């Protein structure tokens, strides 16, 4: 994790975290669908 005062770096870090969280969420949904199906 990078602590920086640069707002552009903070924005890019947040965007990266969002992408990772979304990938993990979609993976969990896919796994649940496989379990249910």
N, CA and C of each residue as an Amber inpcrd file, in Angstrom:
protein
   111
   0.8460000  -1.1950000   0.0000000   0.0000000   0.0000000   0.0000000
   0.8770000   1.2380000   0.0000000   0.5450000   2.1750000  -0.8630000
   1.3550000   3.3830000  -0.9800000   0.6240000   4.5510000  -0.3420000
   1.2990000   5.2090000   0.5790000   0.7240000   6.4170000   1.1800000
   1.3400000   7.6180000   0.4910000   0.5240000   8.3650000  -0.2310000
   1.0570000   9.5100000  -0.9610000   0.0830000  10.6750000  -0.8720000
   0.6430000  11.8760000  -0.9250000  -0.2040000  13.0670000  -0.9110000
  -0.7320000  13.3580000  -2.3120000  -0.1840000  12.6690000  -3.3220000
  -0.5920000  12.9110000  -4.7030000  -2.0000000  12.3580000  -4.9170000
  -2.9790000  13.2280000  -5.1590000  -4.3610000  12.7600000  -5.3180000
  -4.5280000  11.8330000  -6.5140000  -3.7250000  12.0230000  -7.5820000
  -3.8570000  11.1540000  -8.7510000  -3.4230000   9.7370000  -8.3920000
  -2.3810000   9.6070000  -7.5650000  -1.9300000   8.2810000  -7.1320000
  -3.0050000   7.6540000  -6.2550000  -3.6420000   8.4610000  -5.4100000
  -4.7010000   7.9570000  -4.5380000  -5.8770000   7.4630000  -5.3760000
  -6.2260000   8.2230000  -6.4110000  -7.3390000   7.8210000  -7.2820000
  -7.0230000   6.5130000  -7.9920000  -5.8080000   6.3960000  -8.5320000
  -5.4540000   5.1700000  -9.2480000  -5.4460000   3.9920000  -8.2870000
  -4.9960000   4.2030000  -7.0530000  -4.9890000   3.1320000  -6.0620000
  -6.4030000   2.6990000  -5.7310000  -7.3080000   3.6640000  -5.6090000
  -8.6930000   3.3260000  -5.3030000  -9.3220000   2.5620000  -6.4610000
  -8.9970000   2.9820000  -7.6940000  -9.5440000   2.3120000  -8.8640000
  -9.0440000   0.8650000  -8.9120000  -7.7690000   0.6650000  -8.5790000
  -7.2040000  -0.6900000  -8.5810000  -7.8890000  -1.5440000  -7.5250000
  -8.0780000  -0.9760000  -6.3230000  -8.7470000  -1.7310000  -5.2590000
 -10.1720000  -2.0860000  -5.6760000 -10.8680000  -1.1600000  -6.3320000
 -12.2340000  -1.4270000  -6.7740000 -12.2460000  -2.5870000  -7.7610000
 -11.2530000  -2.5780000  -8.6880000 -11.2010000  -3.6360000  -9.6940000
 -10.9540000  -4.9900000  -9.0260000 -10.0560000  -5.0100000  -8.0450000
  -9.7490000  -6.2660000  -7.3400000 -10.9730000  -6.7390000  -6.5620000
 -11.6410000  -5.8150000  -5.8680000 -12.8280000  -6.1890000  -5.0900000
 -13.9240000  -6.7180000  -6.0060000 -14.0890000  -6.0720000  -7.1660000
 -15.1240000  -6.5070000  -8.0960000 -14.8010000  -7.8930000  -8.6490000
 -13.5250000  -8.1500000  -8.9370000 -13.1270000  -9.4660000  -9.4450000
 -13.4020000 -10.5310000  -8.3910000 -13.0860000 -10.2220000  -7.1290000
 -13.3180000 -11.1840000  -6.0440000 -14.8160000 -11.4150000  -5.8690000
 -15.6140000 -10.3560000  -5.9690000 -17.0650000 -10.4820000  -5.8290000
 -17.6410000 -11.3440000  -6.9470000 -17.1990000 -11.0720000  -8.1880000
 -17.7100000 -11.8500000  -9.3150000 -17.2850000 -13.3100000  -9.1930000
 -16.0650000 -13.5510000  -8.6830000 -15.5980000 -14.9240000  -8.4910000
 -16.4550000 -15.6370000  -7.4620000 -16.8070000 -14.9300000  -6.3870000
 -17.6360000 -15.5360000  -5.3380000 -19.0270000 -15.8420000  -5.8840000
 -19.5830000 -14.9370000  -6.6650000 -20.9110000 -15.1650000  -7.2460000
 -20.8720000 -16.3800000  -8.1650000 -19.8130000 -16.4960000  -8.9710000
 -19.6940000 -17.6380000  -9.8840000 -19.5970000 -18.9380000  -9.0920000
 -18.8440000 -18.9200000  -7.9940000 -18.6900000 -20.1280000  -7.1740000
 -20.0260000 -20.5160000  -6.5440000 -20.7740000 -19.5200000  -6.0620000
 -22.0780000 -19.7990000  -5.4440000 -23.0380000 -20.3710000  -6.4830000
 -22.9990000 -19.8020000  -7.7060000 -23.8790000 -20.3240000  -8.7570000
 -23.5230000 -21.7660000  -9.0790000 -22.2150000 -22.0900000  -9.0720000
 -21.8090000 -23.4740000  -9.3390000 -22.3200000 -24.3930000  -8.2320000
 -22.2810000 -23.9200000  -6.9920000 -22.7490000 -24.7430000  -5.8710000
 -24.2570000 -24.9750000  -5.9680000 -24.9930000 -23.9370000  -6.3440000
 -26.4520000 -24.0370000  -6.4170000 -26.8730000 -24.8860000  -7.6140000
 -26.2160000 -24.6730000  -8.7480000 -26.6030000 -25.3610000  -9.9880000
 -26.3940000 -26.8690000  -9.8730000
